[in-house]
Backbone as a ProteinNet text record, in pm:
[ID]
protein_1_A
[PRIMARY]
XXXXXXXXXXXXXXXXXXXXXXXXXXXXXXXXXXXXXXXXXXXXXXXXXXXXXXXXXXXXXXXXXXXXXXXXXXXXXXXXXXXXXXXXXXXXXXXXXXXXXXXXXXXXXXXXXXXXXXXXXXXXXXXXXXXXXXXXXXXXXXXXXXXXXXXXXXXXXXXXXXXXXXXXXXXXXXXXXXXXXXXXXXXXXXXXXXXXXXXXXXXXXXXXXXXXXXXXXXXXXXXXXXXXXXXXXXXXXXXXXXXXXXXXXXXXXXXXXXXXXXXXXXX
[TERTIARY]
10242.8	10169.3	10243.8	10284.3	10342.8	10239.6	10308.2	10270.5	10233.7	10124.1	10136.3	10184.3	10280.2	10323.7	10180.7	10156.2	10056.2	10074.6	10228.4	10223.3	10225.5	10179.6	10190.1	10070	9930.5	9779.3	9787.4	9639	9616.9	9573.5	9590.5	9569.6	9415.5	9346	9185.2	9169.7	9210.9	9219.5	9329.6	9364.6	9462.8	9369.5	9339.6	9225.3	9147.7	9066.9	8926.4	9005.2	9109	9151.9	9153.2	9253.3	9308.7	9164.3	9025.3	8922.6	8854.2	8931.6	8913	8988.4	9139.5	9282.3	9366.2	9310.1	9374	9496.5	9575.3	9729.6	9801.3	9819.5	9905.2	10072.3	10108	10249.9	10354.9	10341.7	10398.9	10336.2	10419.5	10325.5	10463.9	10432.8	10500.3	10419.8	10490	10391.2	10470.4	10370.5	10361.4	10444.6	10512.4	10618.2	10572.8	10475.1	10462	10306.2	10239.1	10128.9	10020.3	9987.4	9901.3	9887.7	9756.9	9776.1	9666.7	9751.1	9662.4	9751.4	9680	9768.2	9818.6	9715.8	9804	9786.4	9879.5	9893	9993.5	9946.1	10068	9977	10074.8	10048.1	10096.3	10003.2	9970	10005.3	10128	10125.9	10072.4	9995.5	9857.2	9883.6	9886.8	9855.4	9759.7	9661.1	9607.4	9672.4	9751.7	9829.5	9771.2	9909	9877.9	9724.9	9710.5	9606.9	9635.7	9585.4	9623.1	9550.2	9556.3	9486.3	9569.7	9442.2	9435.4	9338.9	9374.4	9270.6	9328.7	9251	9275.8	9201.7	9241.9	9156.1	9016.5	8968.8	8807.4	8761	8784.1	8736.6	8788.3	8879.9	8962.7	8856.3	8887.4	8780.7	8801.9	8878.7	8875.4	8827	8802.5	8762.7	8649.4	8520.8	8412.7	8500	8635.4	8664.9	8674.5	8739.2	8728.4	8588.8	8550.4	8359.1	8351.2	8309.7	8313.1	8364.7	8515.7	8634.6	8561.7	8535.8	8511.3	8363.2	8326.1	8162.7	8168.2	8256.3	8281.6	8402.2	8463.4	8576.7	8472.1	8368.9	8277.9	8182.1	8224.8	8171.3	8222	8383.1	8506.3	8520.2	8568.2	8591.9	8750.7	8819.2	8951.7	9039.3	8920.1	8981.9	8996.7	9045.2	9128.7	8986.4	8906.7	8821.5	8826.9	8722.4	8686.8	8686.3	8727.2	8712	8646.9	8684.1	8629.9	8609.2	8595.3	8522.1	8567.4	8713.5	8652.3	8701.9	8622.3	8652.5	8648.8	8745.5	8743.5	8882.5	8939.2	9039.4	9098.4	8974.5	8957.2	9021.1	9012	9062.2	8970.6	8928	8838.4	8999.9	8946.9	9085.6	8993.4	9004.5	8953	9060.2	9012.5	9105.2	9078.5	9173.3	9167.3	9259	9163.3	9257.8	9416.6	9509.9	9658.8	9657.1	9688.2	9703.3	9926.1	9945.8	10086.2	10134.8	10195.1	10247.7	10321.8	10359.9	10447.8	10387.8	10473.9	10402.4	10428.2	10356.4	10345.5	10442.9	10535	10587.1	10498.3	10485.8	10416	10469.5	10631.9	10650.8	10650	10693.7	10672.5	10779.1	10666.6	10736.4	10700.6	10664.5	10653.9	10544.1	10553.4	10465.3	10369	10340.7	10234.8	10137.8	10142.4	10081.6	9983.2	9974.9	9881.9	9757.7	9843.7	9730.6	9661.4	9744.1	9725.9	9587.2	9546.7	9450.1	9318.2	9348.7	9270.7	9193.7	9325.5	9249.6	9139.1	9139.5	9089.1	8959.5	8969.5	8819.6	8723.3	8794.8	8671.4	8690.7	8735.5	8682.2	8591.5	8592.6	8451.2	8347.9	8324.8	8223.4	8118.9	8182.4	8155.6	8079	7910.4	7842.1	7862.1	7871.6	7822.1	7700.7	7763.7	7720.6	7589.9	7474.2	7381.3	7334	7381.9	7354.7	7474.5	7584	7662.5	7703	7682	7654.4	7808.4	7845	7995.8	7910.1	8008.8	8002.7	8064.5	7966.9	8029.6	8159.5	8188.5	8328.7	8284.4	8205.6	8204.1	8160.6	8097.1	8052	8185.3	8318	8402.3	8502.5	8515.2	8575.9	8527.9	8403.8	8327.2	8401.8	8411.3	8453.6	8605.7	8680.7	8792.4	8736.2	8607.8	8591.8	8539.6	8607.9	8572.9	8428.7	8410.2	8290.3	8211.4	8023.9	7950	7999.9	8122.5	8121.3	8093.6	8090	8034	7948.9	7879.6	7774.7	7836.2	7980.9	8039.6	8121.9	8124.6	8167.2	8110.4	7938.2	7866.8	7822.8	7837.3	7813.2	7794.8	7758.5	7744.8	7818.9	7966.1	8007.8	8131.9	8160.7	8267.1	8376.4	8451.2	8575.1	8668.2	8787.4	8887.1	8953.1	8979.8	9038.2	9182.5	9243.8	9391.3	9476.6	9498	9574.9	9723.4	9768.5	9871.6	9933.3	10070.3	10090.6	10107.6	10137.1	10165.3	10024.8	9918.7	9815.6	9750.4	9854.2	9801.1	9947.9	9868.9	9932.4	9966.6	10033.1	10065.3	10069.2	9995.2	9969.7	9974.8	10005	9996	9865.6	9751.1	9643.3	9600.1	9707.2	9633.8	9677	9641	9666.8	9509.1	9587.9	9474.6	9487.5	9343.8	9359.2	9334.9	9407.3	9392.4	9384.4	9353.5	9314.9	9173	9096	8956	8919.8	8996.7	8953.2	8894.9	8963.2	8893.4	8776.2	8756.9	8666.9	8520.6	8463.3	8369.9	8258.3	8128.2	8054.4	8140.5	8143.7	8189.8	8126.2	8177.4	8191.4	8252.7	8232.9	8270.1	8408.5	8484.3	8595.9	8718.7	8639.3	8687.9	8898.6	8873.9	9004.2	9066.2	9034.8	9151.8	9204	9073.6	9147.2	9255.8	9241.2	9338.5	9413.3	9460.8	9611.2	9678.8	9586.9	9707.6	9791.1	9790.5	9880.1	9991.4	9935.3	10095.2	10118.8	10087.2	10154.2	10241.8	10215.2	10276.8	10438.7	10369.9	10473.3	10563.4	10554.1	10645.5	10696.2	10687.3	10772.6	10685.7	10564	10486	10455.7	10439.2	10437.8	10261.2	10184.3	10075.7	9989.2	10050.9	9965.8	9977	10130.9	10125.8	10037.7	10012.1	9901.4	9792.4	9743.9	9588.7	9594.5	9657.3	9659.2	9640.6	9705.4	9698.4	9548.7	9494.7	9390.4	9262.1	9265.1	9177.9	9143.6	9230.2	9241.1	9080.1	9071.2	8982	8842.2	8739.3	8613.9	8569.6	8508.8	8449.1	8520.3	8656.3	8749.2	8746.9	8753.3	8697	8574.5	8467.7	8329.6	8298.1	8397.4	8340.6	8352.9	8256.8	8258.7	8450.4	8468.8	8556.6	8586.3	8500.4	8458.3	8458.6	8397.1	8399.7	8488.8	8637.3	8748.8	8823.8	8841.8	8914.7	8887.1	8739.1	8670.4	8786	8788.8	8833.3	8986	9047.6	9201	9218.8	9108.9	9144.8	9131.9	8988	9012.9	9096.9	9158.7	9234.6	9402.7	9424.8	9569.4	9499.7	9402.8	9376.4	9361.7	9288.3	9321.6	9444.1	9516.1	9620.7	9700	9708.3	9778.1	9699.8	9602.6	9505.1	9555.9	9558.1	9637.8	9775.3	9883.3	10032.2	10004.2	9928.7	9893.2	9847.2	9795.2	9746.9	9806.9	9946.5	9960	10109.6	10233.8	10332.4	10366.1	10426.2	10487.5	10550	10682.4	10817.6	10795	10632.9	10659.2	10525.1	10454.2	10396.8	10404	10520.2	10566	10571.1	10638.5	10629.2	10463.1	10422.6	10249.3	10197.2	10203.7	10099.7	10159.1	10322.3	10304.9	10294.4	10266.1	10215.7	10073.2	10022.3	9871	9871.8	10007.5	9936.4	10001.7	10047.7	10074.9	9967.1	9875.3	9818	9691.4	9675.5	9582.4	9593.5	9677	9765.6	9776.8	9823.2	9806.3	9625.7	9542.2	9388.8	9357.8	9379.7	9360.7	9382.2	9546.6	9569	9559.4	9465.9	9455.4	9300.5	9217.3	9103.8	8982.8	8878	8863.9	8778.3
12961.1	12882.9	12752.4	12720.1	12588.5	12482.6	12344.9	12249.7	12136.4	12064.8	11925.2	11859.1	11722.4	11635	11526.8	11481.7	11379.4	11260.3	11181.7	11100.5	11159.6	11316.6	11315.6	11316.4	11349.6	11346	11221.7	11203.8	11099.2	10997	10871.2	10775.4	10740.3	10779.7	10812.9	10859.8	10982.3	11081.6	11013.8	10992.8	10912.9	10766.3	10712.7	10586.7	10612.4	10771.5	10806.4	10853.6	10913.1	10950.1	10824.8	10700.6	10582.2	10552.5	10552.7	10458.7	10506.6	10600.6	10684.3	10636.4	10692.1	10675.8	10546.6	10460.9	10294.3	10353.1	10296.7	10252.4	10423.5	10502.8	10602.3	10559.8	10541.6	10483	10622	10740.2	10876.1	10976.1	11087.4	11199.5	11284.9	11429.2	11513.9	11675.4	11754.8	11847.3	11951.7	12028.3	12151.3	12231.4	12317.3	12426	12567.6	12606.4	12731.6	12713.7	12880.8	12881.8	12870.1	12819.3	12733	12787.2	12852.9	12839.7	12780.1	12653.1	12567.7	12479.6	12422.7	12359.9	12222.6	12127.4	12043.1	12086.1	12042.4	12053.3	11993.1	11850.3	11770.1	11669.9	11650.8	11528.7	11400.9	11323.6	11180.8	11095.4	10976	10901.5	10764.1	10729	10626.4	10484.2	10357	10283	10362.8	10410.1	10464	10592.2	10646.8	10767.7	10922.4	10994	11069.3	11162	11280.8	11332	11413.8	11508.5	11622.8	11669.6	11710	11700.8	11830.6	11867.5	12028	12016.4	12049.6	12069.1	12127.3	12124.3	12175.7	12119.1	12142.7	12071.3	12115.2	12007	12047.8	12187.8	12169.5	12331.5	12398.5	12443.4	12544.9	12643	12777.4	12914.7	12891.5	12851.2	12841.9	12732.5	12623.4	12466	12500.5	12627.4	12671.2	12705.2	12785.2	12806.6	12707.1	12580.3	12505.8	12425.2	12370.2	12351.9	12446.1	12554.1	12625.1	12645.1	12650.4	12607.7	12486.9	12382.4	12267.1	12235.2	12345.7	12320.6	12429.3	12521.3	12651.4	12597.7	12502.7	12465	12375.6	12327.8	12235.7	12298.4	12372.3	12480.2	12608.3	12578.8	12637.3	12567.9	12686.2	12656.6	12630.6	12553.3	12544.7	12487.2	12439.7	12424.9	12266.3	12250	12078.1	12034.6	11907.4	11827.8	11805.4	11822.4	11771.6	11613.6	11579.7	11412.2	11348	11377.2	11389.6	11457.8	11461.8	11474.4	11414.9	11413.2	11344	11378.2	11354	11422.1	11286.6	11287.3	11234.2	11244	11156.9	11225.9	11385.7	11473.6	11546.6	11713.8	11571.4	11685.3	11662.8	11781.2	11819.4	11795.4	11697.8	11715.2	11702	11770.1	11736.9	11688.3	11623.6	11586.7	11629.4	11648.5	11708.9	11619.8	11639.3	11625.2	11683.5	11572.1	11647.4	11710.5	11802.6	11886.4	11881.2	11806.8	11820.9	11981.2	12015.8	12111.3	12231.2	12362.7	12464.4	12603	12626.1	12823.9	12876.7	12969.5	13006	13147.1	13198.5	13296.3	13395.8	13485.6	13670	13738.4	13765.1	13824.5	13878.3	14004.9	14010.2	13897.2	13885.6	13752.4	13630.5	13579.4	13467.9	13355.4	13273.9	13186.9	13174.8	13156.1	13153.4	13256.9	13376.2	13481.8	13461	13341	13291.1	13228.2	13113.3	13069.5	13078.3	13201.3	13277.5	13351.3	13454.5	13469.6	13422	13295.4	13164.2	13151	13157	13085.7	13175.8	13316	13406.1	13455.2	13396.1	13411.8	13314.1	13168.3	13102.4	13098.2	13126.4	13183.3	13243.7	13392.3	13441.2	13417.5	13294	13252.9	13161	13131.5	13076.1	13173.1	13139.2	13183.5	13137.3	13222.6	13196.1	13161.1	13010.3	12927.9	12992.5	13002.6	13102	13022.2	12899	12795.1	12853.8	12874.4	12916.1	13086.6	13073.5	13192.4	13273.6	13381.3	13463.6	13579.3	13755.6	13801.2	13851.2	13939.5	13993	14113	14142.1	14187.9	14322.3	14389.4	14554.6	14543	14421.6	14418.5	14412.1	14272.7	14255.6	14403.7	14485.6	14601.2	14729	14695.3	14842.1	14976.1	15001.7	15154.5	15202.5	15092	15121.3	15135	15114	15130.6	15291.7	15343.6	15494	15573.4	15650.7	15696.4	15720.2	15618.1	15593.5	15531.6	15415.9	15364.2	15204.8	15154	15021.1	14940	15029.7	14960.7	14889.1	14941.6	14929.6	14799	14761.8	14585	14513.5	14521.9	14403.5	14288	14201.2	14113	13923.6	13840.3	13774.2	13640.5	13683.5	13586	13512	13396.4	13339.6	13374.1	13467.2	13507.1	13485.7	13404.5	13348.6	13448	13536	13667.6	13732.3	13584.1	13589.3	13528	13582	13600.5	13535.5	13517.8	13468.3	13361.9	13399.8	13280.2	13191.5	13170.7	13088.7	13029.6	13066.1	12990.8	12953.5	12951.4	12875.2	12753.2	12711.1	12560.1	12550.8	12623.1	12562	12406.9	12368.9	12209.3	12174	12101.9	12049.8	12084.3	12123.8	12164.6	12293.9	12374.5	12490.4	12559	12627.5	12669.6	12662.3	12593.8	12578.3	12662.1	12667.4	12776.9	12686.4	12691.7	12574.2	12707.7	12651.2	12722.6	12850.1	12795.7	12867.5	12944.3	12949.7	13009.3	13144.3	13204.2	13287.9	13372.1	13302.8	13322.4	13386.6	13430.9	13531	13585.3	13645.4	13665.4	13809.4	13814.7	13980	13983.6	14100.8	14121.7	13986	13958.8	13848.7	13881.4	14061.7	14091	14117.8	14024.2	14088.4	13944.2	13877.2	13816.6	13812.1	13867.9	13946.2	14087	14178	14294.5	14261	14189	14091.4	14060.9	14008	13999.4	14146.3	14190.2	14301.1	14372.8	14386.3	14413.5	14327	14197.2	14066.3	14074.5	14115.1	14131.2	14240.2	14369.7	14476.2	14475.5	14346.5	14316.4	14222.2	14165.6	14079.5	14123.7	14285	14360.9	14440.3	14395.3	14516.2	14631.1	14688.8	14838.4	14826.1	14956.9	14928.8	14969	14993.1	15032.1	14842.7	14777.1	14630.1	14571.7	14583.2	14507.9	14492.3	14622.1	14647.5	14592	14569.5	14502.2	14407	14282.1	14204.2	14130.4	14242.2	14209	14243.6	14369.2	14360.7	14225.6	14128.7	14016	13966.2	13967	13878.1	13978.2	13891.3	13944.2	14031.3	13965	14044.5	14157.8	14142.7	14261.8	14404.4	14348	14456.4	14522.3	14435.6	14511.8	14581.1	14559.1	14607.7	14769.1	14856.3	14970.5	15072.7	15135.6	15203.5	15264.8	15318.6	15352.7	15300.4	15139	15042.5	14960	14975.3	14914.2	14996.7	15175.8	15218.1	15257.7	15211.6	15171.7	15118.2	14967	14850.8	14894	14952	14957.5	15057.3	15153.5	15232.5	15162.5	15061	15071.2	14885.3	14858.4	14700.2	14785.3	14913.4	14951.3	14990.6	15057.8	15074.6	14943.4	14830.3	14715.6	14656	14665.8	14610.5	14703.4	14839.5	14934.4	14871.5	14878.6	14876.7	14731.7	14615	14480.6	14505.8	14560	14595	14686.8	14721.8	14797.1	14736.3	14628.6	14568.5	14437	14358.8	14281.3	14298.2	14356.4	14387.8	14246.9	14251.6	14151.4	14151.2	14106.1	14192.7	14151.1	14117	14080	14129.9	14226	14299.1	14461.9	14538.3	14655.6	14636.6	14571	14536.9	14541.2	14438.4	14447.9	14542.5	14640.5	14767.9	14858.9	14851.9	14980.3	14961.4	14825.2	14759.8	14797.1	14803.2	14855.5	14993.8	15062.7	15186.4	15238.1	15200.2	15225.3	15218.9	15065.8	15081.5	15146.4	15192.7	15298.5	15475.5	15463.6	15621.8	15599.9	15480.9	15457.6	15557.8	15435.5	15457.8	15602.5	15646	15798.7	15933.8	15870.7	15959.6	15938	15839.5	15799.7	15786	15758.2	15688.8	15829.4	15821.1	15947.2	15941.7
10983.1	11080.4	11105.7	11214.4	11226.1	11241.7	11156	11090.2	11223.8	11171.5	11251.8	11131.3	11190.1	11053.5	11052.2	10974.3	10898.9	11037.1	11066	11189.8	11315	11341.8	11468.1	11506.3	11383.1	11400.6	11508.7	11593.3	11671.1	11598.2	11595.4	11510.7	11469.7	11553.8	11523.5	11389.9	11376.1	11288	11168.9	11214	11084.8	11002.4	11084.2	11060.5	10963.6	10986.7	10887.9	10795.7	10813.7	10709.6	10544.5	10612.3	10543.5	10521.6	10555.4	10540.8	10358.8	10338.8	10225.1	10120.1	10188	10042	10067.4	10173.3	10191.9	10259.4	10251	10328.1	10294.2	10390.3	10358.9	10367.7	10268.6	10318.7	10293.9	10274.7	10301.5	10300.6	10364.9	10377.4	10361.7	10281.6	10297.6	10316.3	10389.6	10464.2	10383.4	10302.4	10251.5	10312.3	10246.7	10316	10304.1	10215.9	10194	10156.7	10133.1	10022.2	10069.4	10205.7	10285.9	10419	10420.6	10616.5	10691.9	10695.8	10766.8	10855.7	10969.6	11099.8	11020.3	10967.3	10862.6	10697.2	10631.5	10495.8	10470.3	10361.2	10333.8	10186.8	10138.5	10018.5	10097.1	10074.8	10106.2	10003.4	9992.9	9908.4	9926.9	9836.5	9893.7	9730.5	9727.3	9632.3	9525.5	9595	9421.8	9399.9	9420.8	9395.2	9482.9	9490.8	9590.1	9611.9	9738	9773.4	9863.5	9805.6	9905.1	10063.1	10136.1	10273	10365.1	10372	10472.4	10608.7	10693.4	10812.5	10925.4	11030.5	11195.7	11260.5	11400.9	11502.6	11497.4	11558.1	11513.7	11595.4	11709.2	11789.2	11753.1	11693.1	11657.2	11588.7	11673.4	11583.3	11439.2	11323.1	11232.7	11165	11212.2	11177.5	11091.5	11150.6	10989.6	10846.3	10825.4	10762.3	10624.3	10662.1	10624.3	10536.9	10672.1	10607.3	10515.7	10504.9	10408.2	10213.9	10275.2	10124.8	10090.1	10182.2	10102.7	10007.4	10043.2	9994.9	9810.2	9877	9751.9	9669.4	9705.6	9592.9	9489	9588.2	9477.4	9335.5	9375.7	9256.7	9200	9242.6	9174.4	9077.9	8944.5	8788.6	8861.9	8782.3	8788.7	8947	9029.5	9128.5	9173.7	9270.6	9272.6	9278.4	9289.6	9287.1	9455	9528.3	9659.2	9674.2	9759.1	9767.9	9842.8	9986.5	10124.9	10254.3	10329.8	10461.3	10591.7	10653.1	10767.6	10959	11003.4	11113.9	11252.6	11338.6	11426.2	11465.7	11599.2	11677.4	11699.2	11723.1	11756.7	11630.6	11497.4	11346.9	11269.2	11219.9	11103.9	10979.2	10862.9	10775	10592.7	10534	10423.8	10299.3	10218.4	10113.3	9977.7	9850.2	9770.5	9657.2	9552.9	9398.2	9421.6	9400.3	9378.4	9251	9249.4	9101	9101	9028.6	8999.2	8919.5	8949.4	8893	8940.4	8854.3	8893.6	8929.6	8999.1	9028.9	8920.8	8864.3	8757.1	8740.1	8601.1	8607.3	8578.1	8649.9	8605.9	8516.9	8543.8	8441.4	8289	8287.3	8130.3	8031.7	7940.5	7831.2	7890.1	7988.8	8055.7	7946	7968.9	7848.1	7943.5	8062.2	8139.7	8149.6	8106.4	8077.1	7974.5	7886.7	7780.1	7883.1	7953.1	7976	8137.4	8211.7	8316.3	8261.4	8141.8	8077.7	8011.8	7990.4	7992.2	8116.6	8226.7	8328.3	8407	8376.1	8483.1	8372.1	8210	8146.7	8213.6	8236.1	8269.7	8407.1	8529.9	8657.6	8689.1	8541.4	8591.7	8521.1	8497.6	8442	8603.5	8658.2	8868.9	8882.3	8902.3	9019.7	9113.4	9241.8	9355	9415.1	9506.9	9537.2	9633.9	9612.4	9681	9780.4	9836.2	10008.7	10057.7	10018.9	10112.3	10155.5	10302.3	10306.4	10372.1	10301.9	10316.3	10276.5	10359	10345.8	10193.3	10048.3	9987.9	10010.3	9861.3	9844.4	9886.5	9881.7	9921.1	10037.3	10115.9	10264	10312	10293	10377.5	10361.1	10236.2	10288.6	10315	10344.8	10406.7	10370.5	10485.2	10504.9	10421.5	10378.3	10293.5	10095.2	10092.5	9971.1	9972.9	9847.2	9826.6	9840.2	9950.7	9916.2	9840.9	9824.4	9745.2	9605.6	9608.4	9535.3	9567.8	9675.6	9735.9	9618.1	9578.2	9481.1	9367.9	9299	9184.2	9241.1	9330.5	9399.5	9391.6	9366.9	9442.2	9304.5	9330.2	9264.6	9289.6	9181.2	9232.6	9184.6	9160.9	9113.4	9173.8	9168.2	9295.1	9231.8	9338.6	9336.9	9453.6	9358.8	9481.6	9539.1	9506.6	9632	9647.3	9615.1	9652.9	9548.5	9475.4	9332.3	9339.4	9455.3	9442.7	9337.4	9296.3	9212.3	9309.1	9426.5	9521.2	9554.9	9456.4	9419.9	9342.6	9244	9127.4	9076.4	9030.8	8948	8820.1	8722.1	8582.3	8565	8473	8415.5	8292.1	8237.4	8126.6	8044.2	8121.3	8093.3	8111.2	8141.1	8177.9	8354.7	8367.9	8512.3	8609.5	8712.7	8835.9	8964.8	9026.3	9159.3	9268.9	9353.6	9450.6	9594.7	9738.8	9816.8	9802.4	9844.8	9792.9	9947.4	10068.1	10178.9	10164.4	10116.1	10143.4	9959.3	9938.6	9808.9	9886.3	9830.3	9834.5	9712.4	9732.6	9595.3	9578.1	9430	9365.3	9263	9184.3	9031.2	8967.2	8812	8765.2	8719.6	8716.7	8671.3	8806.5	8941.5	9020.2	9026.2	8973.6	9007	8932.1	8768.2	8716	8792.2	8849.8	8865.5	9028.6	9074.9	9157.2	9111.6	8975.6	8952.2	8887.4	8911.2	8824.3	8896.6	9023.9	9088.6	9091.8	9089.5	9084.6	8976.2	8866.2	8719.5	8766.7	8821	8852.2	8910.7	9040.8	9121.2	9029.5	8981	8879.2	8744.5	8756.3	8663.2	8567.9	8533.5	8418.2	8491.5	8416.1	8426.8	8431	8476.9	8524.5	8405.6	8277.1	8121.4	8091.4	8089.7	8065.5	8151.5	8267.7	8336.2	8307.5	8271.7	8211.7	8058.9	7992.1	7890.5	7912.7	7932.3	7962.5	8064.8	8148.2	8196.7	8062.1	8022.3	7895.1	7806	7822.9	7720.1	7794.1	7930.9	8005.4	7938.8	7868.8	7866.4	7980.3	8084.6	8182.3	8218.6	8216.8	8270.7	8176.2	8077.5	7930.6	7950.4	8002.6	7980.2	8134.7	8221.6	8323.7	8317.6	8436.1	8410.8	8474	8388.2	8446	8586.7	8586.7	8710.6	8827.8	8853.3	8931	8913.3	8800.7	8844.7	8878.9	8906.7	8925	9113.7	9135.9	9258.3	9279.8	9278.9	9313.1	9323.3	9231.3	9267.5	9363.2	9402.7	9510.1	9663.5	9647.2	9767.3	9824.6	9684.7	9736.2	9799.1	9746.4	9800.5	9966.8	10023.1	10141.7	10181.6	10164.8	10243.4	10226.2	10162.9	10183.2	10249.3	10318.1	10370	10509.1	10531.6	10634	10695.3	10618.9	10684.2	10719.1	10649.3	10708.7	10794.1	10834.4	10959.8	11107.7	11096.3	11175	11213.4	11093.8	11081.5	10942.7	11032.2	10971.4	10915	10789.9	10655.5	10589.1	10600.2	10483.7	10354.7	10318	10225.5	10138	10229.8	10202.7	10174.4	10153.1	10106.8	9939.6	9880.3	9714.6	9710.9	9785.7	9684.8	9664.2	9835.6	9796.4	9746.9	9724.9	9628	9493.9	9443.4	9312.2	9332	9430.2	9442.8	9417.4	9466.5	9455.2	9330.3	9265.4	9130.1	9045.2	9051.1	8990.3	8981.7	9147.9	9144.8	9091.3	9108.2	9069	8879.3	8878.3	8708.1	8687.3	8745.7	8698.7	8709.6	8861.1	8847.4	8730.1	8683.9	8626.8	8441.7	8450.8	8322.5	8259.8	8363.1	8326.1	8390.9	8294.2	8324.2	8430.2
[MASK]
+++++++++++++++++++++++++++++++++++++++++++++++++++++++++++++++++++++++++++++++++++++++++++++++++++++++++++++++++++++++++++++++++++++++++++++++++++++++++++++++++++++++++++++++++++++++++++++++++++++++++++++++++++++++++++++++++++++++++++++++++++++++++++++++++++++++++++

């Protein structure tokens, strides 16, 4: 998505912004990870702040409203700050979380506390004022016949597993970008990384290990995770279908590995 820079906003919009974080004396605009019209770290006297938005009419400008209300009651996610809208931009601001993309791979030391981070994720109910379609509603007809039911749940799940969304810290690893989060199962964003474990070299018996570590992921029913890995390789076949991505061939056939794993393993 191409970027507005932080000085090309209209100075309106720049104003409400400063009436918040004082004197912006830099801005640097996000390069990746992010799809949003702005995205940039703000360097401010009390130290930086992160800031995402779009024009206010923009069909997506709810999207936003939204993230900002469900990050407030995201485990692990940046701290909300503000709110502000005028010169014709909706822009919200966010806790800077300093830190690195995390390695997947096997052996990786981040794999400790990549596990950490996805026990207490599903510990997030969903926020029951805000209203999103659930996880077996938004993939309807791609979830396996009469298994819909083995999705539904009610716990906030961020969706999009990317390491290109998460943060290694000194403290642990953080999930930043909450757009598209949604109610699920409480095992539903480990069984979301296991395909990026896949894609980052484990084999799809090492994946499931590694997801076993997560409580909820352990107790969930077999059945309704082998649901879930069938029908996340059809949406993700079903999006490169509608919406070609060279960078979407590795994932789904990490999806479909690990569905073909479950099939031929799980009874």
């Amino acid at each position: 998505m191409e970027r507005t820079p932080w000085q090309e906003l209209p100075p309106a919009a720049r104003r409400a912004v400063e009436a918040y974080t004082g004197t912006v004396e830099g801005a640097e605009s996000a390069d990746k990870g992010v799809m949003s019209h702005l995205a940039c770290t703000l360097r401010t006297a009390s130290g930086p702040v992160f800031v995402k938005g779009t024009r206010a009419d923009d069909t997506s400008a709810w999207v936003y409203r939204i993230e900002a209300r469900v990050t407030e009651h995201a485990l692990l996610a940046p701290r909300l700050l503000w709110q502000a809208e005028a010169g014709g931009w909706l822009l919200v601001g966010y806790e800077y979380i300093p830190g690195r993309h995390p390695d997947l791979a096997p052996g990786s030391a981040d794999l400790g506390p990549l596990v950490d981070a996805l026990g207490v994720m599903s510990a997030a109910d969903w926020p029951e004022e805000v209203g999103k379609k659930p996880l077996p509603v938004r993939w309807g007809s791609l979830i396996p016949d009469g298994r819909a039911h083995h999705l539904a749940g009610r716990a906030l799940v961020h969706t999009d597993m990317s390491p290109l969304n998460m943060l290694a810290t000194a403290n642990g690893i953080r999930l930043v970008d909450w757009a598209l989060a949604c109610p699920g199962p409480d095992w539903a964003d480990t069984a979301f990384t296991v395909p990026r474990l896949i894609h980052a070299g484990h084999t799809a018996e090492q994946a499931e290990a590694l997801a076993r570590r997560v409580p909820a992921y352990r107790g969930a029913s077999p059945a309704a995770v082998s649901a879930f890995a069938s029908a996340l390789h059809a949406v993700w076949e079903s999006r490169e279908r509608a919406d070609p991505l060279p960078h979407r061939a590795a994932l789904i056939a990490a999806a479909a590995a690990w569905a073909q794993y479950r099939a031929l393993t799980v009874a």
